[in-house]
Structures are given as structure tokens and as C-alpha cells.
PDB file of C-alpha atoms in Angstrom:
ATOM      1  CA  MET A 231       0.000   0.000   0.000  1.00  0.00           C
ATOM      2  CA  PRO A 232       1.503   3.343  -1.002  1.00  0.00           C
ATOM      3  CA  ASP A 233       2.596   5.929   1.610  1.00  0.00           C
ATOM      4  CA  SER A 234       0.018   8.712   1.623  1.00  0.00           C
ATOM      5  CA  SER A 235       1.573  10.893   4.340  1.00  0.00           C
ATOM      6  CA  PRO A 236       1.800  14.637   3.476  1.00  0.00           C
ATOM      7  CA  PRO A 237       5.187  16.258   2.731  1.00  0.00           C
ATOM      8  CA  PRO A 238       6.869  18.117   5.557  1.00  0.00           C
ATOM      9  CA  SER A 239       5.940  21.770   6.004  1.00  0.00           C
ATOM     10  CA  PRO A 240       8.830  24.142   5.156  1.00  0.00           C
ATOM     11  CA  ASN A 241       7.821  26.389   8.057  1.00  0.00           C
ATOM     12  CA  SER A 242       8.402  23.671  10.612  1.00  0.00           C
ATOM     13  CA  PRO A 243      11.702  22.078   9.695  1.00  0.00           C
ATOM     14  CA  TRP A 244      12.522  20.610  13.070  1.00  0.00           C
ATOM     15  CA  GLU A 245       9.078  19.200  13.575  1.00  0.00           C
ATOM     16  CA  ASN A 246       9.195  17.464  10.222  1.00  0.00           C
ATOM     17  CA  GLY A 247      12.700  16.115  10.496  1.00  0.00           C
ATOM     18  CA  TRP A 248      14.577  18.213   7.876  1.00  0.00           C
ATOM     19  CA  THR A 249      17.647  20.262   8.644  1.00  0.00           C
ATOM     20  CA  PRO A 250      17.709  24.039   7.983  1.00  0.00           C
ATOM     21  CA  ASP A 251      20.408  25.633   5.845  1.00  0.00           C
ATOM     22  CA  SER A 252      23.342  26.243   8.191  1.00  0.00           C
ATOM     23  CA  SER A 253      25.689  27.687   5.546  1.00  0.00           C
ATOM     24  CA  ARG A 254      24.311  31.279   6.151  1.00  0.00           C
ATOM     25  CA  THR A 255      24.537  33.155   9.458  1.00  0.00           C
ATOM     26  CA  PRO A 256      21.077  33.799  10.900  1.00  0.00           C
ATOM     27  CA  GLY A 257      19.942  37.491  10.631  1.00  0.00           C
ATOM     28  CA  THR A 258      22.396  38.524   7.931  1.00  0.00           C
ATOM     29  CA  ARG A 259      19.585  39.614   5.597  1.00  0.00           C
ATOM     30  CA  ARG A 260      18.435  42.139   8.163  1.00  0.00           C
ATOM     31  CA  LEU A 261      21.973  43.345   8.674  1.00  0.00           C
ATOM     32  CA  TYR A 262      22.354  43.830   4.923  1.00  0.00           C
ATOM     33  CA  LEU A 263      19.143  45.865   4.802  1.00  0.00           C
ATOM     34  CA  ALA A 264      20.207  48.001   7.789  1.00  0.00           C
ATOM     35  CA  GLY A 265      23.637  48.593   6.247  1.00  0.00           C
ATOM     36  CA  ALA A 266      22.118  49.590   2.909  1.00  0.00           C
ATOM     37  CA  LEU A 267      19.770  51.998   4.682  1.00  0.00           C
ATOM     38  CA  ALA A 268      22.663  53.544   6.636  1.00  0.00           C
ATOM     39  CA  ILE A 269      24.742  53.983   3.499  1.00  0.00           C
ATOM     40  CA  THR A 270      21.789  55.601   1.704  1.00  0.00           C
ATOM     41  CA  THR A 271      21.230  58.001   4.638  1.00  0.00           C
ATOM     42  CA  ILE A 272      24.917  58.999   4.724  1.00  0.00           C
ATOM     43  CA  ALA A 273      24.969  59.570   0.963  1.00  0.00           C
ATOM     44  CA  ALA A 274      21.861  61.774   1.190  1.00  0.00           C
ATOM     45  CA  CYS A 275      23.416  63.864   4.005  1.00  0.00           C
ATOM     46  CA  VAL A 276      26.683  64.307   2.077  1.00  0.00           C
ATOM     47  CA  THR A 277      24.766  65.354  -1.043  1.00  0.00           C
ATOM     48  CA  ALA A 278      22.718  67.902   0.936  1.00  0.00           C
ATOM     49  CA  ILE A 279      25.864  69.387   2.500  1.00  0.00           C
ATOM     50  CA  VAL A 280      27.591  69.686  -0.880  1.00  0.00           C
ATOM     51  CA  VAL A 281      24.550  71.370  -2.467  1.00  0.00           C
ATOM     52  CA  THR A 282      24.209  73.791   0.459  1.00  0.00           C
ATOM     53  CA  ASP A 283      27.899  74.732   0.323  1.00  0.00           C
ATOM     54  CA  LYS A 284      27.668  75.309  -3.429  1.00  0.00           C
ATOM     55  CA  GLN A 285      24.628  77.575  -3.064  1.00  0.00           C
ATOM     56  CA  THR A 286      26.354  79.547  -0.314  1.00  0.00           C
ATOM     57  CA  ASP A 287      29.483  79.906  -2.447  1.00  0.00           C
ATOM     58  CA  ASP A 288      27.414  81.060  -5.469  1.00  0.00           C
ATOM     59  CA  THR A 289      25.564  83.627  -3.329  1.00  0.00           C
ATOM     60  CA  SER A 290      28.863  84.974  -1.974  1.00  0.00           C
ATOM     61  CA  ARG A 291      30.298  85.301  -5.476  1.00  0.00           C
ATOM     62  CA  THR A 292      27.141  87.095  -6.651  1.00  0.00           C
ATOM     63  CA  LYS A 293      27.368  89.598  -3.803  1.00  0.00           C
ATOM     64  CA  GLN A 294      31.028  90.250  -4.548  1.00  0.00           C
ATOM     65  CA  ALA A 295      30.242  90.827  -8.218  1.00  0.00           C
ATOM     66  CA  ASP A 296      27.284  93.139  -7.461  1.00  0.00           C
ATOM     67  CA  PRO A 297      28.549  96.709  -6.905  1.00  0.00           C
ATOM     68  CA  SER A 298      25.457  97.579  -4.889  1.00  0.00           C
ATOM     69  CA  THR A 299      26.591  95.225  -2.088  1.00  0.00           C
ATOM     70  CA  LEU A 300      30.074  96.715  -1.797  1.00  0.00           C
ATOM     71  CA  PRO A 301      30.871  98.970   1.176  1.00  0.00           C
ATOM     72  CA  GLY A 302      29.963 102.499   0.356  1.00  0.00           C
ATOM     73  CA  ALA A 303      26.936 101.695  -1.828  1.00  0.00           C
ATOM     74  CA  ASP A 304      24.646 102.491   1.103  1.00  0.00           C
ATOM     75  CA  GLY A 305      27.143 103.684   3.671  1.00  0.00           C
ATOM     76  CA  PRO A 306      30.703 104.982   4.147  1.00  0.00           C
ATOM     77  CA  GLY A 307      33.628 103.736   2.116  1.00  0.00           C
ATOM     78  CA  LEU A 308      33.118 105.287  -1.337  1.00  0.00           C
ATOM     79  CA  LEU A 309      32.425 108.894  -2.200  1.00  0.00           C
ATOM     80  CA  SER A 310      29.062 109.494  -3.792  1.00  0.00           C
ATOM     81  CA  PHE A 311      28.215 112.422  -6.014  1.00  0.00           C
ATOM     82  CA  ALA A 312      24.952 113.995  -6.939  1.00  0.00           C
ATOM     83  CA  SER A 313      23.728 113.671 -10.482  1.00  0.00           C
ATOM     84  CA  PRO A 314      24.621 116.666 -12.570  1.00  0.00           C
ATOM     85  CA  SER A 315      21.811 119.056 -13.179  1.00  0.00           C
ATOM     86  CA  LYS A 316      20.326 119.239 -16.616  1.00  0.00           C
ATOM     87  CA  GLN A 317      21.692 121.938 -18.856  1.00  0.00           C
ATOM     88  CA  GLY A 318      19.498 124.726 -20.031  1.00  0.00           C
ATOM     89  CA  THR A 319      17.734 127.615 -18.369  1.00  0.00           C
ATOM     90  CA  PRO A 320      14.370 126.872 -16.779  1.00  0.00           C
ATOM     91  CA  THR A 321      11.625 129.458 -17.004  1.00  0.00           C
ATOM     92  CA  PRO A 322      10.510 130.539 -13.513  1.00  0.00           C
ATOM     93  CA  ASP A 323       6.886 131.089 -12.712  1.00  0.00           C
ATOM     94  CA  GLU A 324       6.850 134.615 -11.390  1.00  0.00           C
ATOM     95  CA  HIS A 325       3.116 134.878 -10.834  1.00  0.00           C
ATOM     96  CA  THR A 326       2.343 131.848  -8.719  1.00  0.00           C
ATOM     97  CA  SER A 327       4.858 131.995  -5.905  1.00  0.00           C
ATOM     98  CA  THR A 328       7.598 134.179  -4.466  1.00  0.00           C
ATOM     99  CA  ALA A 329       8.976 131.371  -2.301  1.00  0.00           C
ATOM    100  CA  VAL A 330      12.630 130.509  -2.307  1.00  0.00           C
ATOM    101  CA  LYS A 331      13.487 128.049  -5.042  1.00  0.00           C
ATOM    102  CA  THR A 332      15.585 125.009  -4.169  1.00  0.00           C
ATOM    103  CA  PRO A 333      18.664 124.502  -6.397  1.00  0.00           C
ATOM    104  CA  SER A 334      20.193 121.118  -7.166  1.00  0.00           C
ATOM    105  CA  ALA A 335      22.135 119.201  -4.568  1.00  0.00           C
ATOM    106  CA  THR A 336      25.469 120.040  -6.014  1.00  0.00           C
ATOM    107  CA  ALA A 337      24.661 123.744  -6.306  1.00  0.00           C
ATOM    108  CA  SER A 338      23.260 123.847  -2.761  1.00  0.00           C
ATOM    109  CA  ALA A 339      26.429 122.338  -1.304  1.00  0.00           C
ATOM    110  CA  ALA A 340      28.646 124.717  -3.248  1.00  0.00           C
ATOM    111  CA  ALA A 341      26.532 127.735  -2.344  1.00  0.00           C
ATOM    112  CA  ALA A 342      26.469 126.690   1.323  1.00  0.00           C
ATOM    113  CA  GLU A 343      30.251 126.534   1.326  1.00  0.00           C
ATOM    114  CA  HIS A 344      30.391 130.037  -0.144  1.00  0.00           C
ATOM    115  CA  SER A 345      27.703 131.291   2.244  1.00  0.00           C
ATOM    116  CA  LYS A 346      29.396 130.368   5.529  1.00  0.00           C
ATOM    117  CA  LYS A 347      30.522 133.928   6.104  1.00  0.00           C
ATOM    118  CA  PRO A 348      30.469 137.190   4.178  1.00  0.00           C
ATOM    119  CA  SER A 349      33.657 138.201   2.440  1.00  0.00           C
ATOM    120  CA  ALA A 350      35.902 140.300   4.642  1.00  0.00           C
ATOM    121  CA  LYS A 351      36.757 142.378   1.595  1.00  0.00           C
ATOM    122  CA  ALA A 352      33.213 142.745   0.316  1.00  0.00           C
ATOM    123  CA  PRO A 353      31.996 146.370   0.563  1.00  0.00           C
ATOM    124  CA  SER A 354      29.347 147.101   3.159  1.00  0.00           C
ATOM    125  CA  PRO A 355      25.890 148.213   2.019  1.00  0.00           C
ATOM    126  CA  SER A 356      25.269 151.946   1.908  1.00  0.00           C
ATOM    127  CA  LYS A 357      24.298 153.469   5.251  1.00  0.00           C
ATOM    128  CA  SER A 358      22.070 156.068   3.634  1.00  0.00           C
ATOM    129  CA  THR A 359      19.173 156.924   5.945  1.00  0.00           C
ATOM    130  CA  SER A 360      16.821 157.726   3.094  1.00  0.00           C
ATOM    131  CA  SER A 361      14.185 155.192   2.050  1.00  0.00           C
ATOM    132  CA  HIS A 362      14.415 153.256  -1.202  1.00  0.00           C
ATOM    133  CA  GLY A 363      11.635 155.298  -2.705  1.00  0.00           C
ATOM    134  CA  SER A 364      13.314 158.622  -1.873  1.00  0.00           C
ATOM    135  CA  SER A 365      16.690 157.337  -3.069  1.00  0.00           C
ATOM    136  CA  SER A 366      15.120 156.369  -6.381  1.00  0.00           C
ATOM    137  CA  GLY A 367      13.549 159.777  -6.794  1.00  0.00           C
ATOM    138  CA  SER A 368      16.645 161.699  -5.757  1.00  0.00           C
ATOM    139  CA  SER A 369      18.916 159.602  -7.953  1.00  0.00           C
ATOM    140  CA  GLY A 370      16.902 160.644 -10.983  1.00  0.00           C
ATOM    141  CA  SER A 371      17.596 164.343 -10.351  1.00  0.00           C
ATOM    142  CA  SER A 372      21.369 164.235 -10.820  1.00  0.00           C
ATOM    143  CA  GLY A 373      23.692 161.435 -11.947  1.00  0.00           C
ATOM    144  CA  SER A 374      27.034 163.193 -11.668  1.00  0.00           C
ATOM    145  CA  SER A 375      26.498 164.896  -8.298  1.00  0.00           C
ATOM    146  CA  GLY A 376      25.479 161.675  -6.496  1.00  0.00           C
ATOM    147  CA  SER A 377      21.908 162.980  -5.765  1.00  0.00           C
ATOM    148  CA  SER A 378      20.805 165.150  -2.872  1.00  0.00           C
ATOM    149  CA  GLY A 379      19.434 162.161  -0.925  1.00  0.00           C
ATOM    150  CA  SER A 380      22.756 160.307  -0.836  1.00  0.00           C
ATOM    151  CA  SER A 381      24.734 160.565   2.405  1.00  0.00           C
ATOM    152  CA  SER A 382      28.060 159.929   0.669  1.00  0.00           C
ATOM    153  CA  SER A 383      29.418 159.925  -2.869  1.00  0.00           C
ATOM    154  CA  THR A 384      30.976 156.487  -2.172  1.00  0.00           C
ATOM    155  CA  ALA A 385      27.459 155.015  -2.430  1.00  0.00           C
ATOM    156  CA  TRP A 386      27.812 155.286  -6.216  1.00  0.00           C
ATOM    157  CA  LYS A 387      29.644 152.279  -7.558  1.00  0.00           C
ATOM    158  CA  SER A 388      30.643 150.696 -10.825  1.00  0.00           C
ATOM    159  CA  VAL A 389      30.941 146.926 -11.203  1.00  0.00           C
ATOM    160  CA  ARG A 390      34.058 145.720 -13.028  1.00  0.00           C
ATOM    161  CA  SER A 391      34.628 142.215 -14.382  1.00  0.00           C
ATOM    162  CA  VAL A 392      37.580 140.236 -13.024  1.00  0.00           C
ATOM    163  CA  ASN A 393      38.453 138.379 -16.218  1.00  0.00           C
ATOM    164  CA  TYR A 394      37.617 141.399 -18.432  1.00  0.00           C
ATOM    165  CA  PRO A 395      38.983 144.278 -16.334  1.00  0.00           C
ATOM    166  CA  ASP A 396      38.304 146.849 -19.098  1.00  0.00           C
ATOM    167  CA  ARG A 397      34.567 146.045 -19.066  1.00  0.00           C
ATOM    168  CA  TYR A 398      31.874 147.127 -16.592  1.00  0.00           C
ATOM    169  CA  TRP A 399      28.206 146.477 -15.948  1.00  0.00           C
ATOM    170  CA  GLN A 400      26.294 148.844 -18.207  1.00  0.00           C
ATOM    171  CA  VAL A 401      22.591 149.351 -18.844  1.00  0.00           C
ATOM    172  CA  ASN A 402      22.086 149.013 -22.574  1.00  0.00           C
ATOM    173  CA  GLY A 403      18.581 148.897 -24.041  1.00  0.00           C
ATOM    174  CA  GLY A 404      17.099 147.960 -20.666  1.00  0.00           C
ATOM    175  CA  LEU A 405      19.456 144.979 -20.252  1.00  0.00           C
ATOM    176  CA  VAL A 406      22.686 144.869 -18.254  1.00  0.00           C
ATOM    177  CA  LYS A 407      25.723 143.927 -20.317  1.00  0.00           C
ATOM    178  CA  LEU A 408      29.457 143.835 -19.827  1.00  0.00           C
ATOM    179  CA  ASN A 409      30.836 146.628 -22.009  1.00  0.00           C
ATOM    180  CA  PRO A 410      33.871 148.875 -22.195  1.00  0.00           C
ATOM    181  CA  VAL A 411      33.156 152.528 -21.282  1.00  0.00           C
ATOM    182  CA  SER A 412      34.444 155.109 -23.725  1.00  0.00           C
ATOM    183  CA  SER A 413      31.980 157.998 -23.476  1.00  0.00           C
ATOM    184  CA  THR A 414      30.231 160.113 -20.856  1.00  0.00           C
ATOM    185  CA  ALA A 415      26.901 158.403 -21.566  1.00  0.00           C
ATOM    186  CA  ALA A 416      28.528 154.972 -21.205  1.00  0.00           C
ATOM    187  CA  ARG A 417      30.121 155.961 -17.904  1.00  0.00           C
ATOM    188  CA  ARG A 418      26.769 157.202 -16.628  1.00  0.00           C
ATOM    189  CA  ALA A 419      25.076 153.956 -17.673  1.00  0.00           C
ATOM    190  CA  ALA A 420      27.812 152.011 -15.830  1.00  0.00           C
ATOM    191  CA  THR A 421      27.369 153.821 -12.485  1.00  0.00           C
ATOM    192  CA  PHE A 422      24.897 152.565  -9.872  1.00  0.00           C
ATOM    193  CA  LYS A 423      23.857 153.572  -6.403  1.00  0.00           C
ATOM    194  CA  LEU A 424      24.609 150.747  -3.981  1.00  0.00           C
ATOM    195  CA  VAL A 425      21.781 150.562  -1.413  1.00  0.00           C
ATOM    196  CA  LYS A 426      20.552 148.107   1.182  1.00  0.00           C
ATOM    197  CA  GLY A 427      18.772 145.143  -0.324  1.00  0.00           C
ATOM    198  CA  LEU A 428      15.084 145.765  -0.953  1.00  0.00           C
ATOM    199  CA  ALA A 429      14.232 142.281   0.362  1.00  0.00           C
ATOM    200  CA  LYS A 430      17.135 141.833   2.817  1.00  0.00           C
ATOM    201  CA  SER A 431      19.018 144.711   4.429  1.00  0.00           C
ATOM    202  CA  SER A 432      22.286 142.777   4.772  1.00  0.00           C
ATOM    203  CA  CYS A 433      22.443 142.349   0.998  1.00  0.00           C
ATOM    204  CA  TYR A 434      22.624 144.784  -1.933  1.00  0.00           C
ATOM    205  CA  SER A 435      20.341 146.406  -4.450  1.00  0.00           C
ATOM    206  CA  PHE A 436      21.597 148.484  -7.380  1.00  0.00           C
ATOM    207  CA  ALA A 437      19.726 151.656  -8.333  1.00  0.00           C
ATOM    208  CA  THR A 438      20.386 153.567 -11.550  1.00  0.00           C
ATOM    209  CA  ALA A 439      20.604 157.330 -12.010  1.00  0.00           C
ATOM    210  CA  GLY A 440      17.279 157.131 -13.825  1.00  0.00           C
ATOM    211  CA  GLY A 441      15.447 155.745 -10.772  1.00  0.00           C
ATOM    212  CA  THR A 442      15.260 152.100 -11.844  1.00  0.00           C
ATOM    213  CA  TYR A 443      16.700 149.030 -10.130  1.00  0.00           C
ATOM    214  CA  LEU A 444      18.632 146.096 -11.462  1.00  0.00           C
ATOM    215  CA  ARG A 445      16.563 142.921 -11.139  1.00  0.00           C
ATOM    216  CA  HIS A 446      16.587 139.477 -12.718  1.00  0.00           C
ATOM    217  CA  ARG A 447      13.607 138.377 -14.765  1.00  0.00           C
ATOM    218  CA  ASN A 448      13.679 135.042 -16.589  1.00  0.00           C
ATOM    219  CA  PHE A 449      17.202 134.889 -15.076  1.00  0.00           C
ATOM    220  CA  ILE A 450      18.373 137.859 -17.217  1.00  0.00           C
ATOM    221  CA  LEU A 451      19.597 141.002 -15.415  1.00  0.00           C
ATOM    222  CA  ARG A 452      17.799 144.153 -16.501  1.00  0.00           C
ATOM    223  CA  ALA A 453      16.873 147.650 -15.275  1.00  0.00           C
ATOM    224  CA  GLU A 454      13.208 148.151 -14.339  1.00  0.00           C
ATOM    225  CA  ARG A 455      11.175 150.440 -12.120  1.00  0.00           C
ATOM    226  CA  ASN A 456      10.163 149.181  -8.711  1.00  0.00           C
ATOM    227  CA  ASP A 457       6.515 148.113  -8.805  1.00  0.00           C
ATOM    228  CA  GLY A 458       6.431 147.653  -5.015  1.00  0.00           C
ATOM    229  CA  SER A 459       5.760 143.907  -5.187  1.00  0.00           C
ATOM    230  CA  ALA A 460       7.510 141.379  -2.980  1.00  0.00           C
ATOM    231  CA  LEU A 461       8.679 139.545  -6.108  1.00  0.00           C
ATOM    232  CA  PHE A 462      10.385 142.654  -7.495  1.00  0.00           C
ATOM    233  CA  LYS A 463      12.167 143.284  -4.188  1.00  0.00           C
ATOM    234  CA  GLN A 464      13.472 139.725  -4.116  1.00  0.00           C
ATOM    235  CA  ASP A 465      14.518 139.822  -7.778  1.00  0.00           C
ATOM    236  CA  ALA A 466      16.435 143.056  -7.116  1.00  0.00           C
ATOM    237  CA  THR A 467      18.337 141.821  -4.038  1.00  0.00           C
ATOM    238  CA  PHE A 468      21.749 140.162  -4.261  1.00  0.00           C
ATOM    239  CA  CYS A 469      23.970 138.978  -1.407  1.00  0.00           C
ATOM    240  CA  PRO A 470      27.788 139.285  -1.571  1.00  0.00           C
ATOM    241  CA  ARG A 471      29.690 136.020  -1.178  1.00  0.00           C
ATOM    242  CA  PRO A 472      33.445 135.303  -1.034  1.00  0.00           C
ATOM    243  CA  SER A 473      35.176 134.929  -4.376  1.00  0.00           C
ATOM    244  CA  SER A 474      38.261 132.885  -5.159  1.00  0.00           C
ATOM    245  CA  THR A 475      39.769 136.116  -6.512  1.00  0.00           C
ATOM    246  CA  SER A 476      41.152 138.467  -3.882  1.00  0.00           C
ATOM    247  CA  GLY A 477      39.218 141.733  -3.572  1.00  0.00           C
ATOM    248  CA  ALA A 478      36.270 140.438  -5.606  1.00  0.00           C
ATOM    249  CA  VAL A 479      32.797 139.212  -4.667  1.00  0.00           C
ATOM    250  CA  MET A 480      30.161 136.909  -6.077  1.00  0.00           C
ATOM    251  CA  LEU A 481      26.555 138.104  -5.980  1.00  0.00           C
ATOM    252  CA  GLU A 482      23.976 135.457  -5.049  1.00  0.00           C
ATOM    253  CA  SER A 483      20.256 135.856  -5.684  1.00  0.00           C
ATOM    254  CA  VAL A 484      18.230 136.139  -2.478  1.00  0.00           C
ATOM    255  CA  ASN A 485      15.266 134.211  -3.873  1.00  0.00           C
ATOM    256  CA  TYR A 486      17.288 131.677  -5.891  1.00  0.00           C
ATOM    257  CA  PRO A 487      20.025 130.480  -3.510  1.00  0.00           C
ATOM    258  CA  GLY A 488      22.808 128.754  -5.413  1.00  0.00           C
ATOM    259  CA  ARG A 489      22.422 131.026  -8.440  1.00  0.00           C
ATOM    260  CA  PHE A 490      24.926 133.830  -8.941  1.00  0.00           C
ATOM    261  CA  LEU A 491      25.219 136.738 -11.360  1.00  0.00           C
ATOM    262  CA  ARG A 492      27.713 135.989 -14.124  1.00  0.00           C
ATOM    263  CA  HIS A 493      28.426 137.226 -17.600  1.00  0.00           C
ATOM    264  CA  GLN A 494      28.055 134.969 -20.593  1.00  0.00           C
ATOM    265  CA  ASN A 495      28.647 136.385 -24.063  1.00  0.00           C
ATOM    266  CA  PHE A 496      28.918 139.692 -22.156  1.00  0.00           C
ATOM    267  CA  GLN A 497      25.271 139.397 -21.023  1.00  0.00           C
ATOM    268  CA  LEU A 498      24.626 139.497 -17.248  1.00  0.00           C
ATOM    269  CA  LYS A 499      22.454 136.612 -16.129  1.00  0.00           C
ATOM    270  CA  LEU A 500      21.598 134.523 -13.086  1.00  0.00           C
ATOM    271  CA  ASP A 501      23.195 131.112 -13.449  1.00  0.00           C
ATOM    272  CA  ARG A 502      23.404 128.063 -11.200  1.00  0.00           C
ATOM    273  CA  TYR A 503      26.780 127.602  -9.475  1.00  0.00           C
ATOM    274  CA  GLN A 504      29.262 125.420 -11.349  1.00  0.00           C
ATOM    275  CA  ASN A 505      32.470 124.114  -9.851  1.00  0.00           C
ATOM    276  CA  SER A 506      34.723 125.316 -12.660  1.00  0.00           C
ATOM    277  CA  GLY A 507      37.395 127.973 -13.076  1.00  0.00           C
ATOM    278  CA  GLN A 508      35.488 129.556 -15.976  1.00  0.00           C
ATOM    279  CA  TYR A 509      32.332 130.008 -13.908  1.00  0.00           C
ATOM    280  CA  ARG A 510      34.218 131.438 -10.930  1.00  0.00           C
ATOM    281  CA  SER A 511      35.970 133.946 -13.183  1.00  0.00           C
ATOM    282  CA  ASP A 512      32.764 134.948 -14.978  1.00  0.00           C
ATOM    283  CA  SER A 513      30.927 135.472 -11.668  1.00  0.00           C
ATOM    284  CA  ALA A 514      33.664 137.445  -9.883  1.00  0.00           C
ATOM    285  CA  PHE A 515      33.283 141.243  -9.825  1.00  0.00           C
ATOM    286  CA  ARG A 516      34.926 144.197  -8.125  1.00  0.00           C
ATOM    287  CA  LEU A 517      32.797 147.051  -6.774  1.00  0.00           C
ATOM    288  CA  VAL A 518      34.828 150.160  -7.567  1.00  0.00           C
ATOM    289  CA  LYS A 519      34.234 153.892  -7.311  1.00  0.00           C
ATOM    290  CA  GLY A 520      31.537 155.140  -9.671  1.00  0.00           C
ATOM    291  CA  LEU A 521      32.816 156.072 -13.124  1.00  0.00           C
ATOM    292  CA  ASN A 522      30.382 158.977 -13.452  1.00  0.00           C
TER     293      ASN A 522
END
């Protein structure tokens, strides 16, 4: 009769009489899995560290290449300069405001440096006790005698250019130009009464023998009659500032700080300060005894 007993179960080797495989150490499969997992974890950590270091190095190189991150871009270290102002002459609005206009940064700094103290050699304003109205009226009566309202003949001045010493301020066709004086009429037109500033007593105003005042309008210096307005008084007031030329002064507008009177093509105009030898020469004048 054939043996019908079932085959031994592989899950119960000892119970069924068969011997397990003893050629492999028990638990090595788990050790292999644990080792593989550890190696994978270490490799992932090393990769993360390398990537992080590379990103940090790239960021550092980018910052070094970017000028905005260098010292001095936002703080000390490098000198910074203001953008140059646009060339050309703006047209002021004379009817809307008489407030002080703000010049560019560069012009403000230069004017502030010039404005720290008045020039020791700049002539003092006239100490005439007469009012501006009476001085205008009296000046129209006599140009050569210095007018009856003037306290001293030294109040009459002529303005001579530094870089064109043979040329003086002269009223010509209502405008003030830099011309040589070769006749009695030219000498009379180049003589002005120096009075206290209409808008600021520590500054100057220039009155003509005909009773007009020198004022800037559209930044051009001209002779016009005083209309009594605050704008006219400001336009006709100029403050003396130190010049780089000994014995000379620069004349700064009271209502346009940073703009000085200068000649250009022998025309007197109000121009923004420029840090150049040409500008300083063109804006330097000597107040001398009146030619008339």
C-alpha cells in the first residue's frame, strides 16, 4: 500500500525532520538591509551638505560681483556724487509763488560753502538813511552829483569784471551787459547807487541814475522800475559772497540760492553755481568807485 503521508511543512523544519540551511549566518539579511539603509542616509546627508555649500558659495560670489553690495553703496567707504543738473535755463513762474526756489544738490552744497561767512573784503551796504523810494527819486535828479538824498558819494559804484577788467556792468537797451566805457553816456550807464537790499538789508540792491533798479527776470539782469511787489524786491536783491579772486565778490540771488550773477557772451544773467574755473571767473566782480 503506497505511503500517503503529506510532505513536511517548510515552516516547521525541526518538527518534520529536515535540517535548515546552516551555511548562512542567521539574521544577515536584516543586517544587509540596515547597512544599505545607513549607506543611503549617509549619501543623502553628504549630497545635501555639498549642495548647500555650493549655493552659499554662489551667493557669496554674486554679492562680490554686485557693486550695490560693496561697502559704500549704502554707507561709508566710497564717495558718492549727486547727479549733474540738466543743462538749459528753466523758465521761472513769477506769478504763482515768491517762495525761495531750491537749487540742485550740487549747487546747494557749493553755495552753502560760499555762504558760511560774508567776504571780509566785500563792501558794506550803503548806510544812507533815506528810504528806497526817496533814493530812487533823488537819484533821478542828478547822476554826476550823487543825488541830494545820498549821504556819501561812495554810495555810487561801478561793477568791473575780473576776467575782463576793461569792461563794466552797463545798462544798454534795458538789459545789463558787460561793455567797455568810452563815453560820458557809457560811464553814466555804468554807475549805480549801492543801497541796502530791498528784500534783505544785509544784501545789496543796485539803483540807476534814472530811478530804476537792477533785477533778474527770466534769469536775465535788466533795469526796471520798482513796482512795489515782494517779487520785485526779491529779484532786485543780491547777497555778496566770497570769491576765489582776492578783492572780488560773487553776488547770489536772495530768492534763488545757489544762483549767482555771471556774464556769458557779455550778457549778465543769473546762473546756477558750477564748480569750474570759468564760472568762478565769470561770476567774480569788483565794486569800484563810480565812473560817473
